[in-house]
mmCIF file of C-alpha atoms and ligand atoms in Angstrom:
data_model
loop_
_atom_site.group_PDB
_atom_site.id
_atom_site.type_symbol
_atom_site.label_atom_id
_atom_site.label_comp_id
_atom_site.label_asym_id
_atom_site.label_seq_id
_atom_site.Cartn_x
_atom_site.Cartn_y
_atom_site.Cartn_z
ATOM 1 C CA MET P 28 -22.416 2.171 -4.510
ATOM 2 C CA ILE P 29 -19.892 2.493 -1.480
ATOM 3 C CA ARG P 30 -21.100 4.520 1.394
ATOM 4 C CA LYS P 31 -18.930 7.219 3.170
ATOM 5 C CA LEU P 32 -18.753 6.807 6.900
ATOM 6 C CA ALA P 33 -20.484 10.131 7.182
ATOM 7 C CA GLU P 34 -23.590 8.710 5.296
ATOM 8 C CA LEU P 35 -24.335 6.229 8.137
ATOM 9 C CA ASP P 36 -26.326 7.128 11.317
ATOM 10 C CA LEU P 37 -24.107 5.835 14.026
ATOM 11 C CA ARG P 38 -26.399 6.766 16.768
ATOM 12 C CA ASP P 39 -26.550 4.001 19.422
ATOM 13 C CA LYS P 40 -25.028 1.554 17.254
ATOM 14 C CA VAL P 41 -22.183 -1.262 17.594
ATOM 15 C CA VAL P 42 -19.860 -0.815 14.978
ATOM 16 C CA PHE P 43 -17.261 -3.317 13.766
ATOM 17 C CA LEU P 44 -14.388 -1.420 12.601
ATOM 18 C CA ARG P 45 -11.632 -3.849 10.345
ATOM 19 C CA VAL P 46 -8.262 -1.921 10.429
ATOM 20 C CA ASP P 47 -5.229 -3.012 9.374
ATOM 21 C CA PHE P 48 -2.929 -2.932 12.705
ATOM 22 C CA ASN P 49 -0.428 -5.601 11.248
ATOM 23 C CA VAL P 50 2.440 -3.621 12.753
ATOM 24 C CA PRO P 51 6.031 -4.738 13.719
ATOM 25 C CA ILE P 52 6.096 -5.814 17.287
ATOM 26 C CA LYS P 53 9.588 -5.477 19.185
ATOM 27 C CA ASP P 54 10.109 -6.487 22.897
ATOM 28 C CA GLY P 55 6.446 -6.550 23.473
ATOM 29 C CA LYS P 56 5.982 -3.142 22.018
ATOM 30 C CA VAL P 57 4.671 -1.865 18.771
ATOM 31 C CA GLY P 58 7.944 -1.096 16.764
ATOM 32 C CA GLU P 59 6.483 1.363 14.137
ATOM 33 C CA PRO P 60 2.930 2.570 14.789
ATOM 34 C CA HIS P 61 2.256 4.375 11.464
ATOM 35 C CA ARG P 62 -0.594 2.011 10.487
ATOM 36 C CA ILE P 63 -2.217 2.514 13.707
ATOM 37 C CA ASP P 64 -1.862 6.117 13.795
ATOM 38 C CA SER P 65 -3.317 6.270 10.370
ATOM 39 C CA ALA P 66 -6.898 4.522 11.596
ATOM 40 C CA LEU P 67 -7.021 6.962 14.372
ATOM 41 C CA PRO P 68 -9.217 9.792 12.751
ATOM 42 C CA THR P 69 -11.625 6.846 11.540
ATOM 43 C CA LEU P 70 -11.633 5.657 15.090
ATOM 44 C CA ARG P 71 -12.322 8.965 16.599
ATOM 45 C CA PHE P 72 -15.213 9.813 14.089
ATOM 46 C CA ILE P 73 -16.961 6.544 15.118
ATOM 47 C CA LEU P 74 -16.300 6.964 18.739
ATOM 48 C CA GLU P 75 -17.881 10.500 18.840
ATOM 49 C CA ARG P 76 -21.034 9.104 17.253
ATOM 50 C CA ALA P 77 -21.479 5.307 18.157
ATOM 51 C CA LYS P 78 -22.223 3.388 21.184
ATOM 52 C CA LYS P 79 -19.302 1.241 20.911
ATOM 53 C CA VAL P 80 -16.722 0.130 18.416
ATOM 54 C CA ILE P 81 -15.252 -3.142 17.927
ATOM 55 C CA VAL P 82 -11.688 -3.043 16.352
ATOM 56 C CA ALA P 83 -10.618 -6.106 14.604
ATOM 57 C CA SER P 84 -7.197 -6.741 12.632
ATOM 58 C CA HIS P 85 -4.795 -9.282 11.935
ATOM 59 C CA LEU P 86 -1.100 -9.636 12.845
ATOM 60 C CA GLY P 87 1.531 -11.662 11.313
ATOM 61 C CA ARG P 88 1.068 -15.155 9.986
ATOM 62 C CA PRO P 89 0.020 -17.064 12.934
ATOM 63 C CA ASP P 90 -1.412 -19.835 10.563
ATOM 64 C CA GLY P 91 -4.715 -20.313 12.585
ATOM 65 C CA LYS P 92 -3.305 -21.057 15.917
ATOM 66 C CA PHE P 93 -3.073 -18.940 19.207
ATOM 67 C CA VAL P 94 0.476 -17.938 19.115
ATOM 68 C CA ASP P 95 1.858 -15.438 22.033
ATOM 69 C CA LYS P 96 4.130 -13.168 19.829
ATOM 70 C CA TYR P 97 1.364 -12.502 17.498
ATOM 71 C CA SER P 98 -1.152 -11.435 20.038
ATOM 72 C CA LEU P 99 -2.624 -7.980 19.427
ATOM 73 C CA ALA P 100 -1.847 -7.028 23.325
ATOM 74 C CA PRO P 101 0.722 -4.792 22.430
ATOM 75 C CA VAL P 102 -1.582 -2.862 19.999
ATOM 76 C CA GLN P 103 -4.028 -2.538 22.770
ATOM 77 C CA ARG P 104 -1.656 -0.369 25.131
ATOM 78 C CA HIS P 105 -0.384 1.627 22.260
ATOM 79 C CA LEU P 106 -3.911 2.367 21.308
ATOM 80 C CA GLN P 107 -5.125 3.236 24.572
ATOM 81 C CA ASP P 108 -2.236 5.680 24.921
ATOM 82 C CA SER P 109 -3.169 7.220 21.758
ATOM 83 C CA LEU P 110 -6.907 7.585 22.258
ATOM 84 C CA LYS P 111 -6.471 8.418 26.147
ATOM 85 C CA LEU P 112 -9.374 6.097 26.389
ATOM 86 C CA PRO P 113 -9.739 2.648 27.978
ATOM 87 C CA VAL P 114 -9.576 -0.242 25.127
ATOM 88 C CA ALA P 115 -10.797 -3.384 26.419
ATOM 89 C CA MET P 116 -8.773 -6.407 24.901
ATOM 90 C CA ALA P 117 -10.799 -9.312 24.064
ATOM 91 C CA SER P 118 -9.291 -12.876 24.723
ATOM 92 C CA ASP P 119 -10.291 -13.872 21.225
ATOM 93 C CA CYS P 120 -12.309 -12.637 18.177
ATOM 94 C CA ILE P 121 -15.385 -14.665 18.394
ATOM 95 C CA GLY P 122 -17.331 -16.606 21.011
ATOM 96 C CA PRO P 123 -19.302 -16.061 24.484
ATOM 97 C CA ALA P 124 -16.601 -14.381 26.110
ATOM 98 C CA VAL P 125 -16.181 -11.918 23.548
ATOM 99 C CA GLU P 126 -19.753 -11.233 23.038
ATOM 100 C CA ASN P 127 -20.268 -10.836 26.969
ATOM 101 C CA LEU P 128 -17.348 -8.071 26.735
ATOM 102 C CA VAL P 129 -19.076 -6.520 23.982
ATOM 103 C CA ARG P 130 -22.534 -6.388 25.622
ATOM 104 C CA THR P 131 -21.647 -5.534 29.209
ATOM 105 C CA GLY P 132 -18.179 -4.256 29.092
ATOM 106 C CA GLU P 133 -17.902 -0.356 30.032
ATOM 107 C CA GLY P 134 -15.470 0.968 27.572
ATOM 108 C CA LYS P 135 -16.714 2.157 24.336
ATOM 109 C CA VAL P 136 -13.476 0.393 22.534
ATOM 110 C CA VAL P 137 -13.151 -3.374 22.422
ATOM 111 C CA LEU P 138 -9.979 -4.590 20.606
ATOM 112 C CA LEU P 139 -10.571 -8.312 19.113
ATOM 113 C CA GLU P 140 -7.423 -10.738 19.582
ATOM 114 C CA ASN P 141 -5.997 -11.619 16.062
ATOM 115 C CA LEU P 142 -8.391 -12.679 13.361
ATOM 116 C CA ARG P 143 -5.956 -15.040 12.045
ATOM 117 C CA PHE P 144 -5.637 -17.163 15.212
ATOM 118 C CA HIS P 145 -8.542 -18.877 13.485
ATOM 119 C CA PRO P 146 -7.883 -20.890 10.339
ATOM 120 C CA GLU P 147 -11.443 -19.924 9.477
ATOM 121 C CA GLU P 148 -10.387 -16.317 8.606
ATOM 122 C CA GLU P 149 -8.202 -16.783 5.743
ATOM 123 C CA LYS P 150 -10.513 -19.640 4.432
ATOM 124 C CA ASN P 151 -13.445 -17.142 4.658
ATOM 125 C CA ASP P 152 -15.553 -19.496 6.474
ATOM 126 C CA GLU P 153 -19.171 -18.853 6.364
ATOM 127 C CA ILE P 154 -20.089 -19.467 9.767
ATOM 128 C CA PHE P 155 -16.941 -17.647 11.267
ATOM 129 C CA SER P 156 -18.226 -14.805 9.260
ATOM 130 C CA ARG P 157 -21.404 -14.997 10.583
ATOM 131 C CA ALA P 158 -19.814 -15.248 14.277
ATOM 132 C CA LEU P 159 -18.144 -12.123 13.430
ATOM 133 C CA ALA P 160 -21.312 -10.313 11.958
ATOM 134 C CA ALA P 161 -23.345 -10.997 15.323
ATOM 135 C CA LEU P 162 -21.118 -8.924 17.190
ATOM 136 C CA ALA P 163 -22.125 -5.616 15.523
ATOM 137 C CA ASP P 164 -24.951 -3.484 13.898
ATOM 138 C CA ILE P 165 -22.581 -1.731 11.366
ATOM 139 C CA TYR P 166 -19.364 -2.848 9.595
ATOM 140 C CA VAL P 167 -16.721 -0.208 8.443
ATOM 141 C CA ASP P 168 -13.453 -1.329 6.665
ATOM 142 C CA ASP P 169 -10.561 0.814 6.904
ATOM 143 C CA ALA P 170 -8.114 -1.919 6.141
ATOM 144 C CA PHE P 171 -7.004 -0.965 2.511
ATOM 145 C CA GLY P 172 -3.906 -2.864 2.949
ATOM 146 C CA ALA P 173 -5.946 -6.146 3.231
ATOM 147 C CA ALA P 174 -8.429 -5.246 0.597
ATOM 148 C CA HIS P 175 -6.965 -7.742 -1.856
ATOM 149 C CA ARG P 176 -7.728 -10.700 0.467
ATOM 150 C CA ALA P 177 -11.072 -12.488 0.502
ATOM 151 C CA HIS P 178 -10.854 -13.233 4.033
ATOM 152 C CA ALA P 179 -14.021 -13.663 6.643
ATOM 153 C CA SER P 180 -13.513 -10.171 8.154
ATOM 154 C CA ILE P 181 -13.130 -8.426 4.809
ATOM 155 C CA THR P 182 -15.446 -10.116 2.583
ATOM 156 C CA GLY P 183 -17.349 -13.047 4.267
ATOM 157 C CA MET P 184 -18.765 -10.829 7.157
ATOM 158 C CA ALA P 185 -19.709 -7.847 5.087
ATOM 159 C CA LYS P 186 -22.525 -9.541 3.226
ATOM 160 C CA PHE P 187 -24.306 -9.618 6.580
ATOM 161 C CA PHE P 188 -24.520 -6.008 6.712
ATOM 162 C CA LYS P 189 -27.272 -3.599 5.136
ATOM 163 C CA ASN P 190 -25.282 -0.746 6.923
ATOM 164 C CA LYS P 191 -21.539 -0.879 5.879
ATOM 165 C CA ALA P 192 -19.077 2.069 4.890
ATOM 166 C CA ALA P 193 -15.520 2.538 4.011
ATOM 167 C CA GLY P 194 -13.688 4.302 6.878
ATOM 168 C CA LEU P 195 -11.692 7.541 6.042
ATOM 169 C CA LEU P 196 -8.520 5.917 5.344
ATOM 170 C CA LEU P 197 -10.005 3.433 2.867
ATOM 171 C CA GLN P 198 -11.937 6.338 1.300
ATOM 172 C CA LYS P 199 -8.866 8.453 1.165
ATOM 173 C CA GLU P 200 -7.264 5.481 -0.905
ATOM 174 C CA LEU P 201 -10.192 5.461 -3.148
ATOM 175 C CA ASP P 202 -10.096 8.960 -3.716
ATOM 176 C CA TYR P 203 -6.753 9.274 -4.891
ATOM 177 C CA LEU P 204 -6.085 5.892 -6.572
ATOM 178 C CA GLY P 205 -9.630 5.793 -8.367
ATOM 179 C CA PRO P 206 -8.946 8.567 -10.764
ATOM 180 C CA LEU P 207 -5.481 7.206 -11.872
ATOM 181 C CA LEU P 208 -7.609 4.508 -13.668
ATOM 182 C CA ALA P 209 -10.530 6.310 -14.285
ATOM 183 C CA ASN P 210 -9.942 9.785 -15.621
ATOM 184 C CA PRO P 211 -6.673 11.022 -14.517
ATOM 185 C CA ALA P 212 -5.442 14.658 -14.867
ATOM 186 C CA GLN P 213 -3.095 15.190 -17.671
ATOM 187 C CA PRO P 214 -0.230 15.412 -18.062
ATOM 188 C CA PHE P 215 -0.105 12.212 -16.170
ATOM 189 C CA VAL P 216 3.375 10.814 -15.427
ATOM 190 C CA THR P 217 4.300 7.638 -13.965
ATOM 191 C CA ILE P 218 7.323 6.689 -12.399
ATOM 192 C CA LEU P 219 8.311 2.970 -12.189
ATOM 193 C CA GLY P 220 11.299 1.432 -10.722
ATOM 194 C CA GLY P 221 12.021 -1.514 -8.345
ATOM 195 C CA ALA P 222 14.084 -4.467 -8.813
ATOM 196 C CA LYS P 223 12.081 -6.273 -11.564
ATOM 197 C CA VAL P 224 10.053 -5.901 -14.432
ATOM 198 C CA SER P 225 8.044 -8.985 -14.030
ATOM 199 C CA ASP P 226 6.464 -7.543 -10.618
ATOM 200 C CA LYS P 227 5.227 -4.570 -12.763
ATOM 201 C CA ILE P 228 4.020 -6.016 -16.023
ATOM 202 C CA GLY P 229 0.515 -5.783 -14.859
ATOM 203 C CA VAL P 230 0.770 -2.155 -13.765
ATOM 204 C CA ILE P 231 2.531 -1.415 -17.008
ATOM 205 C CA ARG P 232 0.036 -2.823 -19.117
ATOM 206 C CA ASN P 233 -2.863 -1.168 -17.240
ATOM 207 C CA LEU P 234 -1.556 2.361 -17.098
ATOM 208 C CA LEU P 235 0.205 2.782 -20.634
ATOM 209 C CA PRO P 236 -2.836 3.779 -22.318
ATOM 210 C CA LYS P 237 -3.541 6.270 -19.463
ATOM 211 C CA VAL P 238 -0.287 8.032 -18.966
ATOM 212 C CA SER P 239 1.271 10.875 -21.018
ATOM 213 C CA ALA P 240 4.965 9.777 -20.148
ATOM 214 C CA LEU P 241 6.369 6.572 -18.395
ATOM 215 C CA LEU P 242 9.576 7.088 -16.490
ATOM 216 C CA ILE P 243 11.419 3.782 -15.828
ATOM 217 C CA GLY P 244 14.414 3.686 -13.248
ATOM 218 C CA GLY P 245 15.624 1.024 -10.779
ATOM 219 C CA GLY P 246 16.822 -2.458 -11.572
ATOM 220 C CA MET P 247 13.984 -3.017 -13.998
ATOM 221 C CA ALA P 248 15.262 -0.366 -16.215
ATOM 222 C CA TYR P 249 18.223 -2.503 -17.158
ATOM 223 C CA THR P 250 15.953 -5.173 -19.126
ATOM 224 C CA PHE P 251 14.651 -2.275 -21.171
ATOM 225 C CA LEU P 252 17.951 -1.020 -21.939
ATOM 226 C CA LYS P 253 19.155 -4.454 -22.869
ATOM 227 C CA ALA P 254 16.184 -4.666 -25.120
ATOM 228 C CA LYS P 255 17.480 -1.527 -27.080
ATOM 229 C CA GLY P 256 20.754 -3.491 -27.605
ATOM 230 C CA ILE P 257 22.691 -1.216 -24.859
ATOM 231 C CA ASP P 258 25.245 -2.667 -22.623
ATOM 232 C CA ILE P 259 24.386 -2.999 -19.039
ATOM 233 C CA GLY P 260 27.315 -4.690 -17.461
ATOM 234 C CA LYS P 261 26.411 -6.762 -14.412
ATOM 235 C CA SER P 262 23.269 -4.876 -13.681
ATOM 236 C CA LEU P 263 19.917 -6.918 -13.001
ATOM 237 C CA LEU P 264 18.565 -8.585 -16.073
ATOM 238 C CA GLU P 265 15.510 -10.547 -16.788
ATOM 239 C CA HIS P 266 16.338 -12.702 -19.634
ATOM 240 C CA ASP P 267 12.751 -13.830 -20.409
ATOM 241 C CA LYS P 268 11.548 -10.451 -20.044
ATOM 242 C CA ILE P 269 13.662 -8.773 -23.022
ATOM 243 C CA ASP P 270 11.004 -9.433 -25.487
ATOM 244 C CA LEU P 271 8.399 -8.327 -23.264
ATOM 245 C CA ALA P 272 10.180 -4.931 -22.994
ATOM 246 C CA THR P 273 10.510 -4.285 -26.483
ATOM 247 C CA GLN P 274 6.889 -4.974 -26.965
ATOM 248 C CA LEU P 275 5.981 -2.503 -24.341
ATOM 249 C CA MET P 276 8.108 -0.054 -25.769
ATOM 250 C CA GLU P 277 6.709 -0.472 -29.204
ATOM 251 C CA GLN P 278 3.281 -0.080 -27.507
ATOM 252 C CA ALA P 279 4.171 3.035 -25.743
ATOM 253 C CA LYS P 280 5.483 4.754 -29.341
ATOM 254 C CA GLN P 281 2.136 3.865 -30.724
ATOM 255 C CA LEU P 282 -0.036 5.475 -27.929
ATOM 256 C CA GLY P 283 2.428 8.432 -28.239
ATOM 257 C CA VAL P 284 3.819 7.796 -24.601
ATOM 258 C CA ASN P 285 6.958 9.492 -23.845
ATOM 259 C CA LEU P 286 8.804 6.667 -22.336
ATOM 260 C CA LEU P 287 12.171 7.367 -20.745
ATOM 261 C CA LEU P 288 15.000 5.409 -19.679
ATOM 262 C CA PRO P 289 18.100 6.338 -17.797
ATOM 263 C CA VAL P 290 20.749 8.003 -19.659
ATOM 264 C CA ASP P 291 23.478 7.724 -16.921
ATOM 265 C CA HIS P 292 23.870 5.682 -13.771
ATOM 266 C CA VAL P 293 25.523 5.278 -10.476
ATOM 267 C CA ALA P 294 27.217 1.819 -10.731
ATOM 268 C CA GLY P 295 28.943 -0.134 -8.094
ATOM 269 C CA ASP P 296 31.294 -3.251 -8.517
ATOM 270 C CA SER P 297 30.315 -6.634 -8.434
ATOM 271 C CA GLU P 298 29.985 -6.415 -4.704
ATOM 272 C CA ARG P 299 28.002 -3.097 -5.009
ATOM 273 C CA LYS P 300 30.848 -1.356 -3.347
ATOM 274 C CA GLN P 301 33.033 1.709 -5.033
ATOM 275 C CA PRO P 302 30.016 3.624 -6.503
ATOM 276 C CA LEU P 303 30.931 5.598 -9.799
ATOM 277 C CA THR P 304 28.854 7.766 -11.904
ATOM 278 C CA ILE P 305 28.737 6.582 -15.304
ATOM 279 C CA ASN P 306 27.883 9.519 -17.725
ATOM 280 C CA ASP P 307 26.559 7.248 -20.530
ATOM 281 C CA SER P 308 23.731 4.914 -20.952
ATOM 282 C CA ALA P 309 25.739 1.980 -21.207
ATOM 283 C CA ILE P 310 27.448 0.194 -18.387
ATOM 284 C CA PRO P 311 31.023 -1.243 -18.477
ATOM 285 C CA GLY P 312 31.100 -5.197 -18.309
ATOM 286 C CA ASP P 313 32.326 -5.479 -14.374
ATOM 287 C CA ARG P 314 29.847 -2.859 -13.170
ATOM 288 C CA MET P 315 26.202 -3.298 -11.962
ATOM 289 C CA GLY P 316 23.929 0.063 -12.299
ATOM 290 C CA LEU P 317 22.490 0.467 -8.798
ATOM 291 C CA ASP P 318 20.930 4.136 -9.157
ATOM 292 C CA ILE P 319 19.817 6.310 -11.912
ATOM 293 C CA GLY P 320 22.803 9.149 -12.577
ATOM 294 C CA PRO P 321 22.366 12.792 -12.148
ATOM 295 C CA LYS P 322 21.412 13.639 -15.586
ATOM 296 C CA THR P 323 18.540 10.946 -15.433
ATOM 297 C CA ALA P 324 17.053 12.451 -12.308
ATOM 298 C CA GLN P 325 17.204 15.696 -13.805
ATOM 299 C CA LEU P 326 15.414 14.703 -16.665
ATOM 300 C CA PHE P 327 12.805 12.706 -14.691
ATOM 301 C CA ALA P 328 12.457 15.625 -12.874
ATOM 302 C CA ALA P 329 11.786 18.173 -15.562
ATOM 303 C CA GLU P 330 8.828 15.626 -16.323
ATOM 304 C CA ILE P 331 7.643 15.842 -12.971
ATOM 305 C CA GLY P 332 7.513 19.419 -12.976
ATOM 306 C CA LYS P 333 5.476 19.542 -16.137
ATOM 307 C CA ALA P 334 2.908 16.974 -14.920
ATOM 308 C CA LYS P 335 -0.372 17.576 -13.090
ATOM 309 C CA LEU P 336 -0.365 13.933 -11.658
ATOM 310 C CA VAL P 337 2.466 11.782 -10.659
ATOM 311 C CA LEU P 338 2.204 8.156 -9.656
ATOM 312 C CA TRP P 339 5.475 6.655 -8.511
ATOM 313 C CA ASN P 340 5.755 2.993 -7.695
ATOM 314 C CA GLY P 341 9.312 1.663 -7.461
ATOM 315 C CA PRO P 342 12.440 3.325 -5.820
ATOM 316 C CA VAL P 343 14.765 3.980 -8.769
ATOM 317 C CA GLY P 344 17.700 2.800 -6.964
ATOM 318 C CA LEU P 345 19.123 0.533 -4.652
ATOM 319 C CA PHE P 346 18.002 3.135 -1.958
ATOM 320 C CA GLU P 347 18.810 0.988 1.091
ATOM 321 C CA ILE P 348 22.471 1.589 0.556
ATOM 322 C CA PRO P 349 23.709 5.278 0.319
ATOM 323 C CA PRO P 350 24.802 6.749 -2.162
ATOM 324 C CA TYR P 351 22.343 4.422 -4.123
ATOM 325 C CA ASP P 352 19.295 6.471 -2.661
ATOM 326 C CA GLN P 353 20.478 9.674 -4.340
ATOM 327 C CA GLY P 354 18.282 9.335 -7.368
ATOM 328 C CA SER P 355 15.078 8.313 -5.321
ATOM 329 C CA ARG P 356 15.876 11.372 -3.026
ATOM 330 C CA VAL P 357 15.748 13.754 -5.849
ATOM 331 C CA LEU P 358 12.477 12.418 -7.436
ATOM 332 C CA ALA P 359 10.983 12.497 -3.808
ATOM 333 C CA GLN P 360 12.373 16.163 -3.262
ATOM 334 C CA THR P 361 11.006 17.474 -6.738
ATOM 335 C CA LEU P 362 7.234 16.107 -5.774
ATOM 336 C CA ALA P 363 7.503 17.530 -2.668
ATOM 337 C CA ASP P 364 8.746 21.168 -4.026
ATOM 338 C CA ASN P 365 6.057 20.902 -6.747
ATOM 339 C CA HIS P 366 3.186 20.084 -4.271
ATOM 340 C CA PRO P 367 0.373 20.636 -4.542
ATOM 341 C CA ALA P 368 0.344 22.106 -8.213
ATOM 342 C CA VAL P 369 1.591 18.524 -8.814
ATOM 343 C CA VAL P 370 -0.470 15.774 -7.228
ATOM 344 C CA GLY P 371 1.978 12.997 -6.234
ATOM 345 C CA ILE P 372 0.934 9.698 -5.221
ATOM 346 C CA ILE P 373 3.411 7.072 -3.890
ATOM 347 C CA ALA P 374 2.670 3.603 -4.000
ATOM 348 C CA GLY P 375 4.468 0.530 -2.736
ATOM 349 C CA GLY P 376 6.066 -0.401 0.501
ATOM 350 C CA ASP P 377 9.573 0.328 -0.480
ATOM 351 C CA THR P 378 8.705 3.373 -2.414
ATOM 352 C CA VAL P 379 6.822 4.985 0.814
ATOM 353 C CA ALA P 380 10.042 3.710 2.939
ATOM 354 C CA ALA P 381 12.310 5.940 0.320
ATOM 355 C CA VAL P 382 10.021 8.955 0.325
ATOM 356 C CA SER P 383 9.788 8.833 3.962
ATOM 357 C CA ALA P 384 13.765 8.169 4.453
ATOM 358 C CA ALA P 385 13.785 11.588 2.203
ATOM 359 C CA GLY P 386 11.997 13.239 4.850
ATOM 360 C CA VAL P 387 9.139 14.822 2.586
ATOM 361 C CA SER P 388 6.316 12.603 3.026
ATOM 362 C CA SER P 389 4.181 15.639 4.766
ATOM 363 C CA ARG P 390 4.425 17.507 1.521
ATOM 364 C CA ILE P 391 3.326 14.789 -0.961
ATOM 365 C CA ALA P 392 -0.270 14.394 -1.758
ATOM 366 C CA HIS P 393 -0.744 10.878 -0.981
ATOM 367 C CA LEU P 394 1.354 7.987 0.425
ATOM 368 C CA SER P 395 -0.564 4.742 -0.051
ATOM 369 C CA THR P 396 -0.798 2.426 2.640
ATOM 370 C CA GLY P 397 -1.728 -0.657 0.473
ATOM 371 C CA GLY P 398 1.458 -2.393 -0.686
ATOM 372 C CA GLY P 399 0.449 -5.271 -2.597
ATOM 373 C CA ALA P 400 -3.278 -4.057 -2.463
ATOM 374 C CA THR P 401 -2.209 -1.130 -4.132
ATOM 375 C CA LEU P 402 -0.473 -2.695 -6.852
ATOM 376 C CA GLU P 403 -3.303 -4.912 -7.526
ATOM 377 C CA PHE P 404 -5.525 -1.916 -7.658
ATOM 378 C CA LEU P 405 -3.424 -0.376 -10.169
ATOM 379 C CA GLU P 406 -3.326 -3.412 -12.385
ATOM 380 C CA GLY P 407 -7.070 -2.859 -12.775
ATOM 381 C CA LYS P 408 -7.977 -5.948 -10.440
ATOM 382 C CA VAL P 409 -11.268 -5.601 -8.385
ATOM 383 C CA LEU P 410 -10.270 -5.883 -4.916
ATOM 384 C CA PRO P 411 -12.637 -8.303 -2.877
ATOM 385 C CA GLY P 412 -12.439 -5.816 0.095
ATOM 386 C CA ILE P 413 -13.756 -3.058 -1.916
ATOM 387 C CA LYS P 414 -16.506 -5.241 -4.031
ATOM 388 C CA ALA P 415 -17.609 -6.377 -0.842
ATOM 389 C CA LEU P 416 -18.470 -2.611 0.591
ATOM 390 C CA ASP P 417 -20.808 -1.896 -2.430
ATOM 391 C CA ASP P 418 -24.401 -2.128 -1.899
ATOM 392 C CA GLN P 419 -25.343 -3.126 -5.366
ATOM 393 C CA PRO P 420 -22.331 -4.643 -6.763
HETATM 394 P P1 ADP U 1 7.859 -1.279 -3.849
HETATM 395 O O1 ADP U 1 8.000 -1.932 -2.653
HETATM 396 O O2 ADP U 1 7.824 0.082 -3.638
HETATM 397 O O3 ADP U 1 6.660 -1.974 -4.893
HETATM 398 P P2 ADP U 1 9.678 -2.800 -5.297
HETATM 399 O O4 ADP U 1 9.536 -3.859 -4.137
HETATM 400 O O5 ADP U 1 9.043 -2.998 -6.322
HETATM 401 O O6 ADP U 1 8.950 -1.370 -4.648
HETATM 402 O O7 ADP U 1 11.212 -2.478 -5.451
HETATM 403 C C1 ADP U 1 12.061 -1.998 -4.482
HETATM 404 C C2 ADP U 1 13.494 -2.647 -4.400
HETATM 405 O O8 ADP U 1 14.185 -2.491 -5.626
HETATM 406 C C3 ADP U 1 14.630 -2.152 -3.119
HETATM 407 O O9 ADP U 1 14.779 -3.339 -2.372
HETATM 408 C C4 ADP U 1 15.521 -1.753 -4.122
HETATM 409 O O10 ADP U 1 16.876 -1.731 -3.336
HETATM 410 C C5 ADP U 1 15.521 -2.500 -5.349
HETATM 411 N N1 ADP U 1 16.304 -1.845 -6.343
HETATM 412 C C6 ADP U 1 15.822 -0.382 -7.124
HETATM 413 N N2 ADP U 1 16.688 -0.227 -8.103
HETATM 414 C C7 ADP U 1 17.775 -1.348 -8.091
HETATM 415 C C8 ADP U 1 18.955 -1.541 -8.595
HETATM 416 N N3 ADP U 1 19.226 -0.845 -9.736
HETATM 417 N N4 ADP U 1 19.665 -2.529 -8.665
HETATM 418 C C9 ADP U 1 19.126 -3.725 -7.555
HETATM 419 N N5 ADP U 1 17.976 -3.431 -6.706
HETATM 420 C C10 ADP U 1 17.397 -2.267 -7.031
HETATM 421 MG MG1 MG U 2 8.714 -3.980 -2.314
#
């Protein structure tokens, strides 16, 4: 059983809150605060009830050493402004100075310095885990984006707590992502895109038996088209995945899954320039398919309209470079227009970026914060960080 935050008695308690504040830092300032802002409801919930909250995160890849540019000091300033409360910055994440700050410091919030300044964090070291655990009475994990890592602050320390819970952000991820694998509302449509089939094999295998339709766009669609004997010009192709694509299409047929591939494209030249709409599933020899075409976008949009639940992972085009963002924009817009009748769930860092660029994120049910963790979850893997929260695994 994974307990919800509201089930814990936080009165007079010191709470350890593991968050994912791995944000971009630019000129000593937080560049993009989304991850910090997302954890604020959990932080406020705890602050209203507990004696003190210790906030801990990693930032970047300092490889187990103190590296100035990976200090969480810019995060402290941002957090202080957002909460309108003093946030004490600890000089480290364990040790006497930190213990002292937690015990005697006046403010209610202590931000620990980067967990990954210690190599023991990523090694899930027992003694380090114990030292972190010794700081608090209660453990709360809100770092879904790091839940696929068996690190000390995620798994190692959690076992020392009788009282532990999922934070509000992590809980929301479980509430939306859990049913996709367990008992999805039907019709359940999955849209997959992105550059490569090989990145998504686990997700396709795990979801195929659960979906009513699978819509494939993006670079990965070309390996499927090739497997059907359709010319794809200079589009992305994974030669060694052609057989797999054939197998997956056969499996979809057996399962009665409606698997749709692009029927038209927007293709560029070999330098991705001179975009041209190709009104056919086949692509001329010198051209590269870089987005689904308008007919395909309409075909996919119609499937979204018929669905109860839509999971989308992987942009259906080279969305970073207009006009190859058009297909992804149409899909994002369609999901937003059908909200809330259709529950839309967006997975993957680039897909979230594409949906945000379309300006419709507030009208879609859930944009997962997980990135790699979300994909592993969708592959059906047990995430160590989720397992660690379980009272009776
Ligand atoms: P996510 O991060 O959401 O899981 P991926 O990383 O799998 O998504 O895929 C995103 C990448 O796929 C983007 O960089 C995008 O430009 C690229 N992409 C999508 N379609 C194409 C295409 N037709 N040709 C080349 N790259 C593509
Ligand atoms: Mg990506």
